[in-house]
Amino acid sequence: MDLEEAFQVVGEFGPYQKRAVAVLVLTQVYMACQSMLIVLVGSTPEYRIDQQDGVPSSQQELIQRVTFTEDIDSIVTEWFLIKHQAYKVSLAGSLFFAGLLIGNVVFGPLSDRIGRRPVYLTGLFFEVIFGYLTAVAPSYEVFAVSRLLVGLMNGGIGLVCFVLTQEYVGKSYWAMTGTLTSMSFAIGIALFGALGYFIRPWRNLATVANSSGVLFFLMSVSLPESPRWLYSQGQTERAEEVLRYMALRNGRAANNLMLQRVGSAKGGSRNNRAGVLQLVIHPVLRLRTMVLMYVWYACSLVYYGLTLGASETSGSRYLNVAMYGLVELPAYPLCMYFINKDWAGRRKSMASFLCLAGSACLCTMFIPENSGETGTSVHVVTSFALVGKLMVSAAFNIAYVYTSELYPTVVRNAGLGVCSMSCRVGGILAPFVPSMRAVHTSMPFTVFCLSGLSAGCLGLLLPETLNGPSAETLEELSSHSRVQKNKQQKNNRKQQELQ
């Protein structure tokens, strides 16, 4: 039997898989805390500078004259990251996302080569170690390096964790487990906001937020290797052992479970290496890759830009962070509803959500700056920003599903890897966008607006994949494209005849 038949025998989503997926999904809470850490530990409180003897000419003079008027303990107050040193806060956030980019590039192919489980456990272990280094950093330089290393591990295990939640279960449950992963990340952002409210000293907050990783690591040690990966590598007997173990824990009999024998996947490795080149050479894949790279970049820029800017929005920074996490939750059932409707589908849903996110950011620019004490305009701007976050979260979730369907099986990993790299570039730039308020208060939302609208319009160039057969090879992809063109030509001729 093949793998899908085997999962029917074992149980596509039995009690054991539910527990294993729960561990991986809950790990996203820890990963969200690490991703959002700089939002609170890098908070800049209000301050004043004593100007009685003229403008401070050096950093030492500035430190002697500055007085923080807000009771906040952060890296800004400890290392006086204000004025000409303020860029270091955004730099630390960008270094984390640079680490994510490197982690995707290094750990993704590594997990295809040596296995999901060892890469996931090793990455999680070292992320916890480097997370504690962040909490005890004696200087900004050590803090910045630790954020880069945490990001490296976070990016390394992020995709592996997502893949494992799908490879442990039957194919019919992939959309559900992927959505649960995204929802758990959003809940993690909200919980981090609540944690920051109760734990104010930044070193204590970093320590407590990181300590949950120890628990999740211990819970993950007992997880098995992915049976799908084992089977793809030709390790059929080991794949059968894992499947029989799952069946036993699910209360099912699978003593006679026998998988089809396949050879070693060395040839597949060569195809994967050539896959990235095919994304450039193949005319259909080239257009799709260029569009998808920009869509992923825009989703990441708007998503993380709005989230990281939560602490700079007026009002309680802790409540803002929590709200920017909780507002995502309605996005996932919303997008799952639309993408399965014939009149919406993947393409129109993703493009519409991106355009709506850009439009929400556009609306904030027409709100006059608050000149009174009621703060009404501040609440309106925050509301539009939250709507933008809701819409871009839905678009981001659709992008994951849509991208995997647009690429044939033989180059799917390569396509997702390239799009993920583009996504991290948006994440690297995102921490600097909220600081553009120094130029003009509407500048960050202008960037988010243009990114969302342009990505939404470009997304319409992609084909619809709803209810269509997924291509396995490049030859099938070309034939699908010809079929779609013929259908389009027939429809055009019919419309001309009717006219």
Coordinates of C-alpha atoms in Angstrom, one line a residue:
M1 CA 0.0 0.0 0.0
D2 CA 1.1 3.6 -0.5
L3 CA 1.3 6.2 2.3
E4 CA -2.2 7.5 2.1
E5 CA -3.7 4.0 2.3
A6 CA -1.4 3.4 5.3
F7 CA -2.8 6.4 7.1
Q8 CA -6.3 5.2 6.5
V9 CA -5.3 2.0 8.3
V10 CA -3.3 3.8 11.1
G11 CA -5.8 6.6 11.5
E12 CA -5.5 10.0 9.7
F13 CA -5.8 12.0 12.9
G14 CA -6.1 9.6 15.8
P15 CA -5.4 10.3 19.5
Y16 CA -1.7 9.9 19.2
Q17 CA -1.4 12.3 16.2
K18 CA -3.6 14.8 18.1
R19 CA -1.2 14.8 21.0
A20 CA 1.9 15.0 18.7
V21 CA 0.4 17.9 16.7
A22 CA -0.7 19.6 20.0
V23 CA 2.9 19.7 21.1
L24 CA 4.1 21.2 17.8
V25 CA 1.2 23.7 17.7
L26 CA 1.8 24.9 21.3
T27 CA 5.5 25.4 20.5
Q28 CA 4.4 28.2 18.2
V29 CA 3.4 30.1 21.4
Y30 CA 7.1 30.1 22.5
M31 CA 8.2 31.0 19.0
A32 CA 5.8 33.9 18.9
C33 CA 7.1 35.2 22.2
Q34 CA 10.7 35.2 20.8
S35 CA 9.5 36.9 17.5
M36 CA 7.7 39.7 19.4
L37 CA 10.3 40.1 22.3
I38 CA 11.8 43.3 20.9
V39 CA 8.4 45.0 20.8
L40 CA 8.3 45.2 24.7
V41 CA 12.0 44.9 25.7
G42 CA 12.8 47.6 23.2
S43 CA 10.1 50.1 24.3
T44 CA 11.2 53.7 24.3
P45 CA 9.6 55.6 27.2
E46 CA 9.0 59.3 27.3
Y47 CA 12.1 61.3 28.3
R48 CA 13.4 64.9 28.6
I49 CA 16.9 66.3 28.1
D50 CA 18.3 69.1 30.2
Q51 CA 19.2 71.8 27.8
Q52 CA 20.4 74.5 30.2
D53 CA 24.1 74.3 29.1
G54 CA 23.4 73.9 25.4
V55 CA 22.9 70.8 23.2
P56 CA 24.8 67.7 24.4
S57 CA 27.8 67.1 22.1
S58 CA 28.5 63.5 22.9
Q59 CA 26.7 60.3 24.0
Q60 CA 28.2 60.6 27.5
E61 CA 26.9 64.1 28.0
L62 CA 23.5 63.0 26.7
I63 CA 23.4 60.2 29.2
Q64 CA 24.1 62.6 32.0
R65 CA 21.4 65.0 31.0
V66 CA 18.6 62.6 30.0
T67 CA 15.7 61.9 32.4
F68 CA 13.2 59.2 31.6
T69 CA 9.7 60.4 32.7
E70 CA 8.0 57.1 32.2
D71 CA 8.5 54.1 34.6
I72 CA 9.7 51.5 32.0
D73 CA 12.6 49.1 32.2
S74 CA 13.9 48.2 28.7
I75 CA 17.1 48.0 26.7
V76 CA 16.5 51.7 25.8
T77 CA 16.7 52.8 29.5
E78 CA 19.6 50.5 30.3
W79 CA 21.8 51.4 27.4
F80 CA 20.3 54.8 26.6
L81 CA 19.3 54.0 23.0
I82 CA 17.9 57.4 22.2
K83 CA 18.6 60.1 19.6
H84 CA 21.5 58.9 17.5
Q85 CA 21.5 55.5 19.2
A86 CA 17.8 54.8 18.6
Y87 CA 18.4 52.9 15.4
K88 CA 19.9 50.1 17.5
V89 CA 16.4 49.0 18.7
S90 CA 15.2 48.5 15.1
L91 CA 18.6 46.9 14.2
A92 CA 18.1 44.3 16.9
G93 CA 14.7 43.4 15.5
S94 CA 16.1 43.3 12.0
L95 CA 18.9 41.0 13.1
F96 CA 16.3 38.5 14.4
F97 CA 14.6 38.4 11.0
A98 CA 18.0 38.2 9.3
G99 CA 18.6 35.1 11.4
L100 CA 15.2 33.8 10.2
L101 CA 16.3 34.2 6.6
I102 CA 19.6 32.3 7.2
G103 CA 17.8 29.6 9.2
N104 CA 15.4 29.0 6.4
V105 CA 18.2 28.7 3.9
V106 CA 20.4 26.4 6.0
F107 CA 18.0 24.3 8.1
G108 CA 15.3 23.7 5.4
P109 CA 17.5 21.7 3.0
L110 CA 19.2 20.1 6.1
S111 CA 15.9 18.7 7.3
D112 CA 15.3 17.2 3.8
R113 CA 18.7 15.5 4.1
I114 CA 19.1 14.3 7.7
G115 CA 15.5 14.3 8.9
R116 CA 12.9 16.5 10.4
R117 CA 13.2 15.3 14.1
P118 CA 17.0 15.9 14.6
V119 CA 16.9 19.4 13.0
Y120 CA 13.8 20.4 15.0
L121 CA 15.1 19.2 18.4
T122 CA 18.6 20.6 17.8
G123 CA 17.2 24.0 16.7
L124 CA 14.8 24.2 19.6
F125 CA 17.5 23.3 22.1
F126 CA 19.9 26.0 20.9
E127 CA 17.1 28.6 20.6
V128 CA 16.4 28.1 24.3
I129 CA 20.1 28.5 25.1
F130 CA 20.5 31.7 23.0
G131 CA 17.2 33.0 24.5
Y132 CA 18.8 32.9 28.0
L133 CA 21.8 34.6 26.6
T134 CA 19.5 37.4 25.5
A135 CA 18.2 37.7 29.1
V136 CA 21.7 38.0 30.7
A137 CA 23.4 40.0 27.9
P138 CA 25.9 42.4 29.6
S139 CA 25.9 44.8 26.6
Y140 CA 23.9 45.8 23.6
E141 CA 26.4 44.1 21.3
V142 CA 25.9 40.7 23.0
F143 CA 22.1 41.3 23.0
A144 CA 22.1 42.0 19.3
V145 CA 24.2 38.9 18.5
S146 CA 21.9 36.7 20.7
R147 CA 18.9 38.0 18.8
L148 CA 20.6 37.0 15.5
L149 CA 21.3 33.5 16.9
V150 CA 17.7 33.1 18.3
G151 CA 16.3 34.1 14.9
L152 CA 18.6 31.7 13.2
M153 CA 17.2 28.8 15.3
N154 CA 13.7 30.1 15.1
G155 CA 13.8 30.3 11.3
G156 CA 15.4 26.8 11.2
I157 CA 12.7 25.1 13.2
G158 CA 9.7 27.2 12.0
L159 CA 9.2 25.5 8.7
V160 CA 10.2 22.1 10.0
C161 CA 7.6 22.4 12.8
F162 CA 5.0 23.4 10.2
V163 CA 5.9 20.5 8.0
L164 CA 5.8 18.0 10.8
T165 CA 2.3 19.0 11.8
Q166 CA 1.2 18.0 8.3
E167 CA 3.4 14.9 7.8
Y168 CA 2.1 13.2 11.0
V169 CA -1.5 13.2 9.7
G170 CA -3.5 12.2 6.6
K171 CA -3.6 14.6 3.7
S172 CA -7.2 15.6 4.3
Y173 CA -6.1 17.2 7.6
W174 CA -3.3 19.3 6.2
A175 CA -5.3 22.5 5.9
M176 CA -6.6 22.2 9.5
T177 CA -3.2 21.5 11.1
G178 CA -1.6 24.3 9.1
T179 CA -4.3 26.7 10.2
L180 CA -4.0 25.6 13.9
T181 CA -0.3 26.4 13.7
S182 CA -1.0 30.0 12.5
M183 CA -3.7 30.4 15.1
S184 CA -1.4 29.3 17.9
F185 CA 1.2 31.9 16.8
A186 CA -1.4 34.6 17.1
I187 CA -2.4 33.4 20.5
G188 CA 1.3 33.5 21.5
I189 CA 1.5 37.2 20.5
A190 CA -1.6 37.9 22.7
L191 CA -0.2 35.9 25.7
F192 CA 3.2 37.8 25.3
G193 CA 1.4 41.1 25.7
A194 CA -0.3 39.9 28.9
L195 CA 3.0 38.5 30.2
G196 CA 4.7 41.9 29.6
Y197 CA 2.0 43.6 31.6
F198 CA 2.7 41.5 34.7
I199 CA 6.5 41.3 34.3
R200 CA 7.9 44.7 33.7
P201 CA 11.8 44.4 34.1
W202 CA 12.9 43.4 30.6
R203 CA 15.5 40.8 31.7
N204 CA 12.8 39.0 33.8
L205 CA 10.4 39.2 30.9
A206 CA 13.0 37.7 28.5
T207 CA 13.8 34.9 31.0
V208 CA 10.2 33.9 31.7
A209 CA 9.2 34.1 28.0
N210 CA 12.1 31.9 27.1
S211 CA 11.5 29.3 29.9
S212 CA 8.4 27.9 28.2
G213 CA 10.8 26.6 25.5
V214 CA 12.3 24.2 28.0
L215 CA 8.9 22.6 28.7
F216 CA 8.2 22.3 24.9
F217 CA 11.6 20.8 24.3
L218 CA 11.1 18.1 26.9
M219 CA 7.6 17.4 25.4
S220 CA 9.1 17.2 21.9
V221 CA 11.8 14.6 22.8
S222 CA 9.4 11.7 22.5
L223 CA 8.2 12.7 19.0
P224 CA 9.0 10.2 16.2
E225 CA 10.6 10.9 12.9
S226 CA 8.2 11.8 10.0
P227 CA 7.0 8.6 8.3
R228 CA 6.6 10.5 5.1
W229 CA 10.2 11.7 5.1
L230 CA 11.5 8.2 6.0
Y231 CA 9.5 6.8 3.1
S232 CA 10.7 9.4 0.6
Q233 CA 14.3 8.5 1.6
G234 CA 13.8 4.8 0.9
Q235 CA 13.8 3.9 4.6
T236 CA 10.6 1.9 4.2
E237 CA 11.1 -0.4 7.2
R238 CA 11.6 2.5 9.6
A239 CA 8.5 4.3 8.1
E240 CA 6.5 1.1 8.8
E241 CA 7.8 1.0 12.4
V242 CA 6.6 4.6 13.0
L243 CA 3.2 3.9 11.4
R244 CA 2.7 0.7 13.4
Y245 CA 3.6 2.6 16.6
M246 CA 1.1 5.3 15.7
A247 CA -1.5 2.7 15.0
L248 CA -0.8 1.0 18.4
R249 CA -1.2 4.3 20.2
N250 CA -4.4 5.0 18.2
G251 CA -5.8 1.7 19.3
R252 CA -5.7 0.2 15.8
A253 CA -4.3 -3.1 14.6
A254 CA -1.7 -2.7 11.8
N255 CA 0.4 -5.8 12.1
N256 CA 0.1 -6.5 8.4
L257 CA 0.9 -3.0 7.3
M258 CA 3.3 -3.1 4.4
L259 CA 4.4 -0.2 2.3
Q260 CA 5.4 -0.3 -1.4
R261 CA 9.2 -0.6 -1.6
V262 CA 11.0 2.3 -3.1
G263 CA 14.6 3.0 -3.8
S264 CA 16.8 5.5 -2.1
A265 CA 15.8 9.1 -2.9
K266 CA 19.2 10.1 -4.2
G267 CA 17.8 10.9 -7.5
G268 CA 15.2 13.1 -5.8
S269 CA 17.9 15.1 -4.1
R270 CA 19.4 15.9 -7.5
N271 CA 15.9 17.1 -8.6
N272 CA 15.6 19.3 -5.6
R273 CA 19.0 20.9 -6.4
A274 CA 17.8 21.5 -9.9
G275 CA 14.5 22.8 -8.7
V276 CA 15.6 26.3 -7.9
L277 CA 17.1 26.6 -11.4
Q278 CA 13.7 25.4 -12.9
L279 CA 12.0 28.3 -11.1
V280 CA 14.0 30.6 -13.4
I281 CA 14.1 28.5 -16.6
H282 CA 10.5 27.3 -16.8
P283 CA 8.4 30.2 -18.3
V284 CA 5.2 29.3 -16.2
L285 CA 7.2 28.8 -13.0
R286 CA 9.2 32.0 -13.6
L287 CA 6.1 34.2 -13.7
R288 CA 4.5 32.5 -10.7
T289 CA 7.7 32.7 -8.6
M290 CA 8.2 36.4 -9.3
V291 CA 4.6 37.2 -8.3
L292 CA 4.6 35.0 -5.3
M293 CA 7.9 36.3 -4.0
Y294 CA 6.5 39.8 -4.0
V295 CA 3.2 38.7 -2.4
W296 CA 5.1 36.9 0.4
Y297 CA 7.4 39.9 0.9
A298 CA 4.4 42.3 1.1
C299 CA 2.5 40.0 3.5
S300 CA 5.5 39.8 5.8
L301 CA 6.2 43.5 5.6
V302 CA 2.7 44.6 6.5
Y303 CA 2.1 41.7 9.0
Y304 CA 5.2 42.3 11.1
G305 CA 5.3 46.1 10.5
L306 CA 1.9 46.5 12.0
T307 CA 2.7 44.1 14.9
L308 CA 6.0 45.6 15.7
G309 CA 4.5 49.0 15.6
A310 CA 2.0 48.1 18.3
S311 CA 4.2 49.4 21.1
E312 CA 4.5 52.8 19.3
T313 CA 0.7 53.2 19.0
S314 CA -0.9 55.5 21.6
G315 CA -2.5 53.8 24.6
S316 CA -1.3 50.8 26.6
R317 CA 1.5 49.1 24.7
Y318 CA 0.7 45.8 26.4
L319 CA -3.0 45.9 25.4
N320 CA -2.0 46.9 21.9
V321 CA 0.3 43.9 21.5
A322 CA -2.4 41.6 22.9
M323 CA -5.0 43.1 20.5
Y324 CA -2.7 42.7 17.5
G325 CA -2.4 39.0 18.3
L326 CA -6.1 38.4 19.1
V327 CA -7.4 40.2 16.0
E328 CA -5.8 37.5 13.9
L329 CA -8.0 34.7 15.2
P330 CA -11.1 35.6 13.2
A331 CA -8.9 35.7 10.0
Y332 CA -8.4 31.9 9.8
P333 CA -11.9 30.6 9.8
L334 CA -12.7 33.6 7.5
C335 CA -10.1 32.7 4.9
M336 CA -10.9 29.0 5.1
Y337 CA -14.5 29.8 4.3
F338 CA -13.8 31.9 1.2
I339 CA -11.0 29.8 -0.4
N340 CA -13.3 26.8 -0.7
K341 CA -16.1 28.8 -2.4
D342 CA -16.3 28.6 -6.2
W343 CA -17.1 32.3 -6.6
A344 CA -14.0 33.3 -4.5
G345 CA -11.3 30.6 -4.6
R346 CA -7.7 31.0 -3.7
R347 CA -6.7 33.8 -6.1
K348 CA -9.5 36.2 -5.6
S349 CA -9.6 35.7 -1.8
M350 CA -5.9 36.4 -1.4
A351 CA -5.9 39.4 -3.7
S352 CA -9.0 40.8 -2.0
F353 CA -7.6 40.4 1.5
L354 CA -4.4 42.1 0.5
C355 CA -6.2 45.0 -1.1
L356 CA -8.5 45.4 1.9
A357 CA -5.4 45.4 4.2
G358 CA -3.9 48.2 2.0
S359 CA -7.2 50.1 2.0
A360 CA -7.4 49.9 5.8
C361 CA -3.9 51.4 6.0
L362 CA -4.9 54.0 3.4
C363 CA -7.9 55.1 5.6
T364 CA -5.6 55.9 8.5
M365 CA -4.0 58.7 6.5
F366 CA -7.2 60.6 6.2
I367 CA -7.7 60.7 10.0
P368 CA -6.6 64.1 11.3
E369 CA -4.0 64.2 14.0
N370 CA -5.6 64.4 17.5
S371 CA -5.5 67.9 18.8
G372 CA -7.8 67.5 21.7
E373 CA -7.6 65.3 24.9
T374 CA -10.3 62.8 23.9
G375 CA -8.0 60.7 21.8
T376 CA -10.8 59.8 19.4
S377 CA -8.6 59.9 16.3
V378 CA -6.0 57.7 18.0
H379 CA -8.7 55.0 18.6
V380 CA -9.8 55.3 15.0
V381 CA -6.3 54.9 13.6
T382 CA -5.7 51.9 15.9
S383 CA -9.0 50.4 14.8
F384 CA -8.0 50.7 11.1
A385 CA -4.6 49.3 11.9
L386 CA -6.2 46.3 13.6
V387 CA -8.5 45.7 10.5
G388 CA -5.4 45.8 8.3
K389 CA -3.7 43.2 10.6
L390 CA -6.8 41.0 10.4
M391 CA -6.9 41.2 6.5
V392 CA -3.2 40.6 6.0
S393 CA -3.2 37.7 8.4
A394 CA -5.9 36.0 6.3
A395 CA -3.9 36.8 3.1
F396 CA -0.8 35.3 4.6
N397 CA -2.5 32.1 5.6
I398 CA -4.0 31.7 2.1
A399 CA -0.5 32.4 0.6
Y400 CA 0.8 29.3 2.4
V401 CA -1.9 27.0 1.0
Y402 CA -2.0 28.7 -2.5
T403 CA 1.7 28.5 -3.0
S404 CA 2.0 24.8 -2.3
E405 CA -0.8 24.2 -4.9
L406 CA 0.8 26.4 -7.6
Y407 CA 4.1 24.4 -7.6
P408 CA 4.4 20.9 -8.9
T409 CA 5.5 18.2 -6.4
V410 CA 9.0 18.0 -7.9
V411 CA 9.8 21.7 -7.2
R412 CA 7.4 22.4 -4.4
N413 CA 10.0 22.5 -1.6
A414 CA 12.2 24.8 -3.8
G415 CA 9.3 27.1 -4.5
L416 CA 8.3 27.4 -0.9
G417 CA 11.9 27.9 0.1
V418 CA 12.4 30.8 -2.3
C419 CA 9.1 32.4 -1.2
S420 CA 10.1 32.0 2.4
M421 CA 13.4 33.8 1.7
S422 CA 11.5 36.7 0.2
C423 CA 9.2 36.7 3.2
R424 CA 12.1 37.1 5.5
V425 CA 13.4 40.1 3.5
G426 CA 10.1 41.8 4.4
G427 CA 10.6 40.8 8.0
I428 CA 14.1 42.4 8.1
L429 CA 12.7 45.7 6.8
A430 CA 9.6 45.7 8.9
P431 CA 11.2 46.9 12.2
F432 CA 12.4 50.1 10.5
V433 CA 9.0 51.0 9.0
P434 CA 7.3 52.1 12.3
S435 CA 10.3 54.4 13.0
M436 CA 9.5 56.3 9.8
R437 CA 6.9 58.2 11.9
A438 CA 9.9 60.6 12.6
V439 CA 9.6 61.7 8.9
H440 CA 5.8 62.0 9.0
T441 CA 3.1 60.3 11.2
S442 CA 1.4 58.7 8.1
M443 CA 4.6 57.4 6.5
P444 CA 4.5 53.8 7.9
F445 CA 0.8 53.4 6.8
T446 CA 1.7 54.8 3.4
V447 CA 4.3 52.0 2.9
F448 CA 1.9 49.3 4.2
C449 CA -0.9 50.7 1.9
L450 CA 1.2 50.6 -1.3
S451 CA 2.6 47.2 -0.5
G452 CA -0.8 45.6 0.2
L453 CA -2.6 47.2 -2.9
S454 CA 0.3 46.4 -5.3
A455 CA 0.6 42.8 -4.0
G456 CA -3.2 42.3 -4.3
C457 CA -3.2 43.5 -7.9
L458 CA -0.2 41.3 -8.9
G459 CA -1.8 38.3 -7.2
L460 CA -4.6 38.4 -9.9
L461 CA -2.0 37.3 -12.5
L462 CA -1.8 33.9 -10.9
P463 CA -4.2 31.0 -12.0
E464 CA -6.9 29.6 -9.8
T465 CA -6.2 26.2 -8.2
L466 CA -9.5 25.5 -6.5
N467 CA -10.9 22.0 -7.5
G468 CA -8.2 21.7 -10.0
P469 CA -5.7 18.7 -10.3
S470 CA -2.3 19.4 -8.7
A471 CA 0.6 18.9 -11.1
E472 CA 3.2 16.3 -10.1
T473 CA 5.8 17.0 -12.8
L474 CA 6.9 19.9 -15.0
E475 CA 5.3 18.2 -18.0
E476 CA 1.9 18.1 -16.3
L477 CA 2.3 21.8 -15.3
S478 CA 2.8 22.7 -19.0
S479 CA -0.2 20.6 -20.1
H480 CA -2.4 22.2 -17.4
S481 CA -1.4 25.6 -18.6
R482 CA -2.3 24.7 -22.2
V483 CA -5.7 23.4 -21.0
Q484 CA -6.4 26.6 -19.1
K485 CA -5.4 28.7 -22.2
N486 CA -7.7 26.6 -24.4
K487 CA -10.6 27.1 -22.0
Q488 CA -10.0 30.8 -21.8
Q489 CA -10.0 31.0 -25.6
K490 CA -13.2 29.1 -25.9
N491 CA -14.9 31.3 -23.3
N492 CA -13.7 34.4 -25.2
R493 CA -15.1 33.0 -28.5
K494 CA -18.5 32.3 -26.8
Q495 CA -18.6 35.8 -25.4
Q496 CA -17.9 37.2 -28.9
E497 CA -20.6 35.1 -30.4
L498 CA -23.1 36.2 -27.8
Q499 CA -22.3 39.8 -28.5

